[in-house]
mmCIF file of C-alpha atoms and ligand atoms in Angstrom:
data_model
loop_
_atom_site.group_PDB
_atom_site.id
_atom_site.type_symbol
_atom_site.label_atom_id
_atom_site.label_comp_id
_atom_site.label_asym_id
_atom_site.label_seq_id
_atom_site.Cartn_x
_atom_site.Cartn_y
_atom_site.Cartn_z
ATOM 1 C CA MET A 22 -40.389 27.428 11.270
ATOM 2 C CA SER A 23 -43.266 29.066 9.389
ATOM 3 C CA GLU A 24 -42.537 31.414 6.518
ATOM 4 C CA GLY A 25 -43.961 34.306 8.601
ATOM 5 C CA ASP A 26 -41.138 33.792 11.124
ATOM 6 C CA ARG A 27 -38.310 33.971 8.592
ATOM 7 C CA ARG A 28 -35.626 36.631 8.972
ATOM 8 C CA ILE A 29 -35.778 38.639 5.755
ATOM 9 C CA ARG A 30 -33.427 41.569 5.165
ATOM 10 C CA VAL A 31 -34.601 44.325 2.806
ATOM 11 C CA VAL A 32 -31.489 45.967 1.342
ATOM 12 C CA ALA A 33 -32.211 49.268 -0.415
ATOM 13 C CA LEU A 34 -30.040 50.561 -3.260
ATOM 14 C CA GLY A 35 -32.236 53.435 -4.498
ATOM 15 C CA GLY A 36 -34.135 53.560 -7.793
ATOM 16 C CA THR A 37 -37.608 54.835 -8.640
ATOM 17 C CA ILE A 38 -39.125 52.776 -5.808
ATOM 18 C CA ALA A 39 -37.257 55.110 -3.423
ATOM 19 C CA MET A 40 -37.569 58.362 -5.342
ATOM 20 C CA ALA A 41 -39.180 61.622 -4.236
ATOM 21 C CA ALA A 42 -39.270 65.249 -5.333
ATOM 22 C CA GLN A 43 -36.157 67.242 -4.442
ATOM 23 C CA ASP A 44 -36.267 70.696 -2.840
ATOM 24 C CA GLY A 45 -35.540 73.325 -5.464
ATOM 25 C CA ARG A 46 -34.663 70.798 -8.189
ATOM 26 C CA ALA A 47 -36.704 69.426 -11.035
ATOM 27 C CA GLY A 48 -37.731 65.777 -11.111
ATOM 28 C CA VAL A 49 -37.518 62.922 -8.653
ATOM 29 C CA ALA A 50 -34.315 61.331 -7.326
ATOM 30 C CA PRO A 51 -33.489 58.566 -4.840
ATOM 31 C CA ALA A 52 -34.445 59.748 -1.348
ATOM 32 C CA LEU A 53 -36.151 57.038 0.726
ATOM 33 C CA ASP A 54 -34.223 54.566 2.849
ATOM 34 C CA ALA A 55 -35.089 50.912 3.424
ATOM 35 C CA ASP A 56 -37.145 51.711 6.560
ATOM 36 C CA ALA A 57 -39.321 54.147 4.658
ATOM 37 C CA LEU A 58 -39.916 51.604 1.891
ATOM 38 C CA VAL A 59 -40.952 48.939 4.385
ATOM 39 C CA HIS A 60 -43.232 51.279 6.323
ATOM 40 C CA ALA A 61 -45.062 52.188 3.135
ATOM 41 C CA VAL A 62 -46.341 48.610 2.767
ATOM 42 C CA PRO A 63 -49.221 47.829 5.105
ATOM 43 C CA GLY A 64 -48.909 44.427 6.791
ATOM 44 C CA LEU A 65 -45.391 43.708 5.551
ATOM 45 C CA GLN A 66 -44.112 42.959 9.054
ATOM 46 C CA GLY A 67 -46.713 40.184 9.347
ATOM 47 C CA LEU A 68 -45.256 38.294 6.364
ATOM 48 C CA ALA A 69 -41.799 37.744 7.853
ATOM 49 C CA ARG A 70 -39.422 39.188 10.429
ATOM 50 C CA ILE A 71 -38.334 42.142 8.339
ATOM 51 C CA GLU A 72 -34.985 43.813 8.860
ATOM 52 C CA THR A 73 -33.798 46.782 6.848
ATOM 53 C CA GLU A 74 -30.521 48.054 5.505
ATOM 54 C CA SER A 75 -29.801 51.077 3.312
ATOM 55 C CA PHE A 76 -26.849 50.086 1.180
ATOM 56 C CA ALA A 77 -26.910 52.864 -1.428
ATOM 57 C CA ARG A 78 -29.189 55.631 -2.631
ATOM 58 C CA LEU A 79 -28.581 55.653 -6.374
ATOM 59 C CA PRO A 80 -30.473 55.557 -9.632
ATOM 60 C CA GLY A 81 -30.023 52.207 -11.387
ATOM 61 C CA ALA A 82 -27.866 53.858 -14.025
ATOM 62 C CA HIS A 83 -25.235 54.823 -11.423
ATOM 63 C CA LEU A 84 -24.622 51.308 -10.102
ATOM 64 C CA THR A 85 -21.329 49.632 -10.994
ATOM 65 C CA LEU A 86 -19.950 46.103 -10.916
ATOM 66 C CA PRO A 87 -17.802 47.013 -7.866
ATOM 67 C CA ASP A 88 -21.039 48.090 -6.092
ATOM 68 C CA LEU A 89 -22.544 44.690 -6.900
ATOM 69 C CA LEU A 90 -19.438 42.923 -5.719
ATOM 70 C CA ARG A 91 -19.654 44.733 -2.375
ATOM 71 C CA LEU A 92 -23.346 43.851 -2.231
ATOM 72 C CA ALA A 93 -22.612 40.176 -2.917
ATOM 73 C CA HIS A 94 -20.079 40.135 -0.065
ATOM 74 C CA ARG A 95 -22.631 41.804 2.208
ATOM 75 C CA ILE A 96 -25.391 39.314 1.325
ATOM 76 C CA LYS A 97 -23.025 36.401 1.891
ATOM 77 C CA GLN A 98 -22.237 37.819 5.334
ATOM 78 C CA LEU A 99 -25.971 38.246 6.091
ATOM 79 C CA PHE A 100 -26.587 34.584 5.272
ATOM 80 C CA ASP A 101 -23.632 33.576 7.432
ATOM 81 C CA ASP A 102 -25.257 35.592 10.239
ATOM 82 C CA GLY A 103 -28.547 33.699 9.941
ATOM 83 C CA VAL A 104 -30.629 35.888 7.631
ATOM 84 C CA GLU A 105 -32.926 33.544 5.709
ATOM 85 C CA GLY A 106 -33.746 35.603 2.652
ATOM 86 C CA VAL A 107 -32.732 38.921 1.109
ATOM 87 C CA VAL A 108 -34.759 41.422 -0.885
ATOM 88 C CA VAL A 109 -32.785 43.976 -2.895
ATOM 89 C CA THR A 110 -34.671 47.099 -3.977
ATOM 90 C CA GLN A 111 -33.051 49.054 -6.773
ATOM 91 C CA GLY A 112 -33.511 51.045 -9.967
ATOM 92 C CA THR A 113 -35.208 48.970 -12.623
ATOM 93 C CA ASP A 114 -32.900 50.320 -15.343
ATOM 94 C CA THR A 115 -30.170 47.853 -14.391
ATOM 95 C CA ILE A 116 -32.048 45.041 -12.630
ATOM 96 C CA GLU A 117 -31.213 42.526 -15.341
ATOM 97 C CA GLU A 118 -27.512 43.136 -14.852
ATOM 98 C CA SER A 119 -27.469 43.217 -11.072
ATOM 99 C CA ALA A 120 -29.664 40.113 -10.836
ATOM 100 C CA MET A 121 -27.249 38.359 -13.205
ATOM 101 C CA ALA A 122 -24.178 39.434 -11.230
ATOM 102 C CA LEU A 123 -25.635 38.330 -7.888
ATOM 103 C CA ASP A 124 -26.833 35.072 -9.451
ATOM 104 C CA LEU A 125 -23.299 34.290 -10.579
ATOM 105 C CA LEU A 126 -21.631 35.321 -7.323
ATOM 106 C CA LEU A 127 -23.905 33.924 -4.600
ATOM 107 C CA ALA A 128 -23.772 30.185 -4.034
ATOM 108 C CA ALA A 129 -26.167 30.007 -1.068
ATOM 109 C CA ASP A 130 -29.575 28.352 -1.377
ATOM 110 C CA GLN A 131 -31.321 31.120 0.544
ATOM 111 C CA PRO A 132 -33.521 33.263 -1.718
ATOM 112 C CA VAL A 133 -32.267 36.581 -3.064
ATOM 113 C CA VAL A 134 -35.031 38.578 -4.721
ATOM 114 C CA VAL A 135 -34.510 41.820 -6.628
ATOM 115 C CA THR A 136 -37.345 44.263 -7.149
ATOM 116 C CA GLY A 137 -38.056 47.906 -7.886
ATOM 117 C CA ALA A 138 -40.824 50.100 -9.239
ATOM 118 C CA MET A 139 -41.732 51.636 -12.550
ATOM 119 C CA ARG A 140 -43.726 54.443 -10.887
ATOM 120 C CA ASP A 141 -42.367 56.511 -8.040
ATOM 121 C CA PRO A 142 -44.230 56.544 -4.701
ATOM 122 C CA ALA A 143 -46.046 59.824 -5.441
ATOM 123 C CA GLN A 144 -47.527 58.679 -8.759
ATOM 124 C CA PRO A 145 -51.058 57.285 -9.048
ATOM 125 C CA GLY A 146 -50.827 53.510 -9.235
ATOM 126 C CA ALA A 147 -47.317 53.386 -7.740
ATOM 127 C CA ASP A 148 -46.205 49.757 -8.048
ATOM 128 C CA GLY A 149 -43.385 49.784 -5.483
ATOM 129 C CA PRO A 150 -45.389 48.633 -2.425
ATOM 130 C CA ALA A 151 -46.936 45.650 -4.250
ATOM 131 C CA ASN A 152 -43.602 44.670 -5.760
ATOM 132 C CA LEU A 153 -41.866 44.885 -2.378
ATOM 133 C CA ARG A 154 -44.583 42.846 -0.681
ATOM 134 C CA ASN A 155 -44.314 40.158 -3.364
ATOM 135 C CA ALA A 156 -40.537 40.157 -3.098
ATOM 136 C CA VAL A 157 -40.774 39.559 0.663
ATOM 137 C CA LEU A 158 -43.244 36.721 0.118
ATOM 138 C CA VAL A 159 -40.865 35.119 -2.383
ATOM 139 C CA ALA A 160 -37.791 35.650 -0.205
ATOM 140 C CA ALA A 161 -39.581 33.936 2.703
ATOM 141 C CA SER A 162 -40.798 31.035 0.591
ATOM 142 C CA ASP A 163 -39.268 27.551 0.541
ATOM 143 C CA ARG A 164 -40.217 27.390 -3.131
ATOM 144 C CA ALA A 165 -37.621 30.045 -3.942
ATOM 145 C CA ARG A 166 -34.752 28.169 -2.308
ATOM 146 C CA GLY A 167 -32.040 27.001 -4.680
ATOM 147 C CA MET A 168 -33.478 29.004 -7.587
ATOM 148 C CA GLY A 169 -30.616 31.473 -7.764
ATOM 149 C CA VAL A 170 -31.469 35.148 -7.859
ATOM 150 C CA LEU A 171 -35.077 35.958 -8.730
ATOM 151 C CA VAL A 172 -36.739 39.185 -9.837
ATOM 152 C CA THR A 173 -40.312 40.007 -8.842
ATOM 153 C CA MET A 174 -42.171 42.717 -10.725
ATOM 154 C CA ASN A 175 -45.857 43.065 -11.583
ATOM 155 C CA ASP A 176 -46.868 39.835 -9.748
ATOM 156 C CA GLU A 177 -44.423 37.779 -11.832
ATOM 157 C CA ILE A 178 -41.255 35.949 -10.771
ATOM 158 C CA HIS A 179 -38.356 35.901 -13.223
ATOM 159 C CA ALA A 180 -35.075 34.007 -13.253
ATOM 160 C CA ALA A 181 -31.975 36.209 -13.414
ATOM 161 C CA ARG A 182 -30.693 34.815 -16.698
ATOM 162 C CA PHE A 183 -33.913 35.455 -18.632
ATOM 163 C CA VAL A 184 -35.206 38.668 -17.133
ATOM 164 C CA ARG A 185 -35.145 41.819 -19.262
ATOM 165 C CA LYS A 186 -36.490 45.307 -18.884
ATOM 166 C CA ALA A 187 -38.472 45.109 -22.095
ATOM 167 C CA HIS A 188 -40.423 48.364 -21.942
ATOM 168 C CA ALA A 189 -39.279 51.817 -20.927
ATOM 169 C CA SER A 190 -42.085 52.805 -18.608
ATOM 170 C CA ARG A 191 -44.983 50.403 -18.039
ATOM 171 C CA PRO A 192 -45.479 48.499 -14.774
ATOM 172 C CA SER A 193 -45.461 45.383 -16.991
ATOM 173 C CA ALA A 194 -41.972 46.302 -18.282
ATOM 174 C CA PHE A 195 -40.269 43.106 -17.126
ATOM 175 C CA ALA A 196 -40.329 39.958 -19.205
ATOM 176 C CA SER A 197 -38.394 36.715 -19.377
ATOM 177 C CA ALA A 198 -37.427 36.891 -22.989
ATOM 178 C CA GLY A 199 -37.877 33.719 -24.971
ATOM 179 C CA ALA A 200 -38.704 31.723 -21.872
ATOM 180 C CA GLY A 201 -41.440 33.201 -19.671
ATOM 181 C CA PRO A 202 -41.527 33.835 -15.938
ATOM 182 C CA VAL A 203 -40.664 30.907 -13.648
ATOM 183 C CA GLY A 204 -43.553 31.759 -11.343
ATOM 184 C CA TRP A 205 -45.962 34.316 -9.945
ATOM 185 C CA THR A 206 -47.583 35.564 -6.765
ATOM 186 C CA ALA A 207 -51.326 35.499 -6.168
ATOM 187 C CA GLU A 208 -53.000 36.624 -2.936
ATOM 188 C CA GLU A 209 -50.270 35.610 -0.460
ATOM 189 C CA ARG A 210 -49.205 32.518 -2.369
ATOM 190 C CA VAL A 211 -45.894 32.084 -4.116
ATOM 191 C CA ARG A 212 -45.977 29.779 -7.135
ATOM 192 C CA ILE A 213 -42.756 28.658 -8.795
ATOM 193 C CA PRO A 214 -43.701 25.691 -10.963
ATOM 194 C CA LEU A 215 -40.623 25.880 -13.191
ATOM 195 C CA ARG A 216 -37.074 24.940 -12.171
ATOM 196 C CA LEU A 217 -33.812 25.910 -13.845
ATOM 197 C CA SER A 218 -30.989 23.757 -15.103
ATOM 198 C CA GLY A 219 -27.351 24.650 -15.576
ATOM 199 C CA ARG A 220 -26.528 26.940 -12.658
ATOM 200 C CA VAL A 221 -23.198 28.745 -13.103
ATOM 201 C CA LEU A 222 -21.224 30.150 -10.180
ATOM 202 C CA VAL A 223 -18.192 32.400 -10.385
ATOM 203 C CA GLU A 224 -15.791 32.702 -7.445
ATOM 204 C CA LEU A 225 -16.556 35.882 -5.505
ATOM 205 C CA PRO A 226 -13.564 38.163 -6.161
ATOM 206 C CA PRO A 227 -12.100 39.512 -2.911
ATOM 207 C CA ASP A 228 -12.195 43.105 -4.112
ATOM 208 C CA ALA A 229 -13.236 45.234 -7.029
ATOM 209 C CA LYS A 230 -9.710 45.966 -8.229
ATOM 210 C CA THR A 231 -9.675 42.759 -10.219
ATOM 211 C CA ILE A 232 -12.867 43.373 -12.218
ATOM 212 C CA ALA A 233 -11.963 43.261 -15.888
ATOM 213 C CA PRO A 234 -13.127 46.178 -18.078
ATOM 214 C CA VAL A 235 -15.416 44.716 -20.741
ATOM 215 C CA ALA A 236 -16.871 46.770 -23.598
ATOM 216 C CA LEU A 237 -20.318 46.308 -25.113
ATOM 217 C CA VAL A 238 -20.580 47.182 -28.804
ATOM 218 C CA THR A 239 -23.866 46.969 -30.695
ATOM 219 C CA ALA A 240 -23.905 46.272 -34.436
ATOM 220 C CA ALA A 241 -25.948 48.782 -36.453
ATOM 221 C CA LEU A 242 -26.811 48.971 -40.122
ATOM 222 C CA GLY A 243 -24.052 50.667 -42.074
ATOM 223 C CA ASP A 244 -21.680 51.065 -39.106
ATOM 224 C CA ASP A 245 -18.189 49.904 -40.055
ATOM 225 C CA GLY A 246 -17.263 49.123 -36.449
ATOM 226 C CA ARG A 247 -14.305 51.517 -36.251
ATOM 227 C CA LEU A 248 -14.957 51.726 -32.535
ATOM 228 C CA LEU A 249 -13.671 48.149 -32.210
ATOM 229 C CA ARG A 250 -10.138 49.186 -33.169
ATOM 230 C CA THR A 251 -10.004 51.697 -30.322
ATOM 231 C CA LEU A 252 -10.944 49.258 -27.558
ATOM 232 C CA PRO A 253 -7.498 47.867 -26.633
ATOM 233 C CA GLY A 254 -6.152 51.429 -26.489
ATOM 234 C CA HIS A 255 -8.850 52.281 -23.962
ATOM 235 C CA GLY A 256 -7.767 49.410 -21.759
ATOM 236 C CA TYR A 257 -10.638 47.029 -22.410
ATOM 237 C CA GLU A 258 -9.749 43.413 -21.769
ATOM 238 C CA GLY A 259 -12.872 41.776 -23.177
ATOM 239 C CA VAL A 260 -15.704 42.639 -25.567
ATOM 240 C CA VAL A 261 -19.330 41.670 -26.014
ATOM 241 C CA VAL A 262 -20.721 42.297 -29.483
ATOM 242 C CA ALA A 263 -24.488 42.584 -29.720
ATOM 243 C CA GLY A 264 -24.851 41.319 -33.268
ATOM 244 C CA PHE A 265 -27.856 41.340 -35.549
ATOM 245 C CA GLY A 266 -30.417 38.524 -35.212
ATOM 246 C CA VAL A 267 -28.804 35.186 -34.330
ATOM 247 C CA GLY A 268 -25.311 36.775 -34.180
ATOM 248 C CA HIS A 269 -24.344 38.552 -37.386
ATOM 249 C CA VAL A 270 -22.235 41.614 -38.206
ATOM 250 C CA ALA A 271 -21.365 43.543 -41.361
ATOM 251 C CA GLU A 272 -18.498 42.087 -43.386
ATOM 252 C CA CYS A 273 -16.359 45.162 -42.745
ATOM 253 C CA MET A 274 -16.318 44.381 -39.003
ATOM 254 C CA VAL A 275 -15.007 40.855 -39.442
ATOM 255 C CA GLU A 276 -11.259 41.602 -39.594
ATOM 256 C CA ASP A 277 -11.386 43.868 -36.546
ATOM 257 C CA LEU A 278 -13.295 41.264 -34.568
ATOM 258 C CA THR A 279 -10.833 38.577 -35.648
ATOM 259 C CA ALA A 280 -7.907 40.686 -34.463
ATOM 260 C CA LEU A 281 -9.613 41.424 -31.144
ATOM 261 C CA ALA A 282 -10.458 37.762 -30.577
ATOM 262 C CA ARG A 283 -6.747 36.916 -30.905
ATOM 263 C CA ASP A 284 -5.977 39.213 -27.954
ATOM 264 C CA MET A 285 -8.994 38.948 -25.662
ATOM 265 C CA PRO A 286 -12.294 37.096 -25.192
ATOM 266 C CA VAL A 287 -14.932 38.401 -27.613
ATOM 267 C CA VAL A 288 -18.484 37.238 -26.950
ATOM 268 C CA LEU A 289 -21.193 37.241 -29.605
ATOM 269 C CA ALA A 290 -24.723 38.044 -28.390
ATOM 270 C CA SER A 291 -27.915 39.018 -30.185
ATOM 271 C CA ARG A 292 -28.990 42.632 -30.156
ATOM 272 C CA THR A 293 -32.621 41.409 -30.158
ATOM 273 C CA GLY A 294 -32.274 40.550 -26.456
ATOM 274 C CA SER A 295 -34.346 37.400 -26.914
ATOM 275 C CA GLY A 296 -33.566 33.917 -28.152
ATOM 276 C CA GLU A 297 -30.129 32.358 -28.477
ATOM 277 C CA THR A 298 -27.197 32.984 -30.734
ATOM 278 C CA PHE A 299 -26.908 30.378 -33.490
ATOM 279 C CA THR A 300 -23.790 28.345 -34.153
ATOM 280 C CA GLY A 301 -24.258 26.531 -37.442
ATOM 281 C CA THR A 302 -26.851 27.895 -39.853
ATOM 282 C CA TYR A 303 -25.500 30.863 -41.830
ATOM 283 C CA GLY A 304 -22.279 30.806 -43.792
ATOM 284 C CA PHE A 305 -21.604 34.321 -45.132
ATOM 285 C CA PRO A 306 -18.710 36.531 -43.964
ATOM 286 C CA GLY A 307 -19.851 38.045 -40.661
ATOM 287 C CA SER A 308 -22.345 35.232 -40.026
ATOM 288 C CA GLU A 309 -22.407 33.394 -36.710
ATOM 289 C CA GLN A 310 -20.473 30.416 -38.129
ATOM 290 C CA ASP A 311 -17.818 32.665 -39.619
ATOM 291 C CA LEU A 312 -17.397 34.628 -36.370
ATOM 292 C CA LEU A 313 -17.288 31.569 -34.139
ATOM 293 C CA ALA A 314 -14.649 30.024 -36.412
ATOM 294 C CA ARG A 315 -12.628 33.203 -35.850
ATOM 295 C CA GLY A 316 -12.655 32.663 -32.102
ATOM 296 C CA LEU A 317 -15.760 34.525 -30.899
ATOM 297 C CA ILE A 318 -17.737 32.900 -28.079
ATOM 298 C CA PRO A 319 -21.527 32.499 -28.380
ATOM 299 C CA ALA A 320 -23.520 34.127 -25.548
ATOM 300 C CA GLY A 321 -26.358 31.599 -25.803
ATOM 301 C CA VAL A 322 -29.538 32.933 -24.209
ATOM 302 C CA LEU A 323 -27.911 35.797 -22.335
ATOM 303 C CA ALA A 324 -28.784 39.288 -23.468
ATOM 304 C CA ALA A 325 -25.718 41.368 -24.317
ATOM 305 C CA PRO A 326 -25.686 43.372 -21.037
ATOM 306 C CA GLN A 327 -25.908 40.126 -19.036
ATOM 307 C CA ALA A 328 -23.304 38.457 -21.234
ATOM 308 C CA ARG A 329 -21.019 41.380 -20.376
ATOM 309 C CA VAL A 330 -21.542 40.865 -16.644
ATOM 310 C CA LEU A 331 -20.640 37.188 -16.959
ATOM 311 C CA LEU A 332 -17.563 37.909 -19.058
ATOM 312 C CA ALA A 333 -16.275 40.577 -16.657
ATOM 313 C CA LEU A 334 -16.744 38.382 -13.576
ATOM 314 C CA ALA A 335 -15.393 35.222 -15.201
ATOM 315 C CA MET A 336 -12.299 37.058 -16.427
ATOM 316 C CA SER A 337 -11.817 38.542 -12.970
ATOM 317 C CA ALA A 338 -11.851 35.004 -11.596
ATOM 318 C CA GLY A 339 -9.170 34.029 -14.102
ATOM 319 C CA TRP A 340 -11.354 31.830 -16.312
ATOM 320 C CA ARG A 341 -10.015 30.924 -19.748
ATOM 321 C CA ARG A 342 -11.878 30.878 -23.023
ATOM 322 C CA THR A 343 -13.118 27.256 -22.752
ATOM 323 C CA SER A 344 -14.631 27.719 -19.297
ATOM 324 C CA ILE A 345 -16.198 31.008 -20.344
ATOM 325 C CA ALA A 346 -17.803 29.360 -23.390
ATOM 326 C CA ALA A 347 -19.016 26.458 -21.230
ATOM 327 C CA ALA A 348 -20.680 28.904 -18.821
ATOM 328 C CA TYR A 349 -22.734 30.567 -21.582
ATOM 329 C CA ASP A 350 -23.731 27.152 -22.841
ATOM 330 C CA ALA A 351 -24.718 25.876 -19.361
ATOM 331 C CA LEU A 352 -26.853 28.935 -18.653
ATOM 332 C CA SER A 353 -28.696 28.314 -21.902
ATOM 333 C CA GLY A 354 -30.113 25.115 -20.354
HETATM 334 N N1 LIG B 407 -36.674 54.195 -14.024
HETATM 335 C C1 LIG B 407 -35.725 53.637 -13.149
HETATM 336 C C2 LIG B 407 -36.377 52.821 -12.069
HETATM 337 O O1 LIG B 407 -37.387 52.290 -12.395
HETATM 338 C C3 LIG B 407 -34.747 54.566 -12.650
HETATM 339 C C4 LIG B 407 -33.612 53.804 -12.061
HETATM 340 O O2 LIG B 407 -33.255 52.745 -12.572
HETATM 341 O O3 LIG B 407 -33.095 54.251 -11.050
HETATM 342 O O4 LIG B 407 -35.977 52.688 -10.964
#
């Protein structure tokens, strides 16, 4: 079957790509459904057999892990029903987290491609139509099969584990930190010359009730980390610490982190959002070696928000510390 005959479902979640001015209210907000997005792209129907589905109409900031869990169940069902590729359109603010969650939860080989827009449809140079067209091309392409969840923005194709929103507003906002995109689109060609190693899959939880609350705390100069002490009282069951550089915190945070790590998984990421946490270079109190010896788990190449998604889903699936640590290591290649 040619790629133009593939059944591709465009599932809309909202975001800037679907935003429009609101009557009597300032600013744009999610308004357009999946049909409207598809109709705004000339020739899209010629690239595949496009089907549409409006799943949510939210800004990226309003999405939750339970929403993504429901979406993962829905996509699994679509594949079971014969859909050959899925495009998810959503707010770019949280694409790196939703791509990560879907990547962990969906075992199928069929492509799942997440995209969005940095400029709303009414702005000059709106990027939504080009991003959606590229996402459809990728979702219909054999080259995208078995690659896990991919993100297409600005003619580039990113792997879920590396992709970051690295600029607040430009159409070139998305980058694969420390790695580079796995591919690109040019004319109507999809190029994915790079493959990934170390896929990690987490059992799809049956419902959202089991999703573990995981806090994300960022180290900052001079902060004594008093927030850490309050986390168990707030019901958190896991913590990701976005440490300085390769995974460092101030000395005054060390005892609190040690106590937390006795009770729950505590993952150490880098607040730089690029590169991997170290394991054996620095030796001062609060260094990566010190913290790992106290039971923290290195996040490897995952940015702190993505490390949090993995921790929450793995805990929900009942994974213990060793399996959680192995997952971060595997995703790091
Ligand atoms: N600026 C965001 C976007 O690009 C807003 C959102 O995430 O909904 O879609």
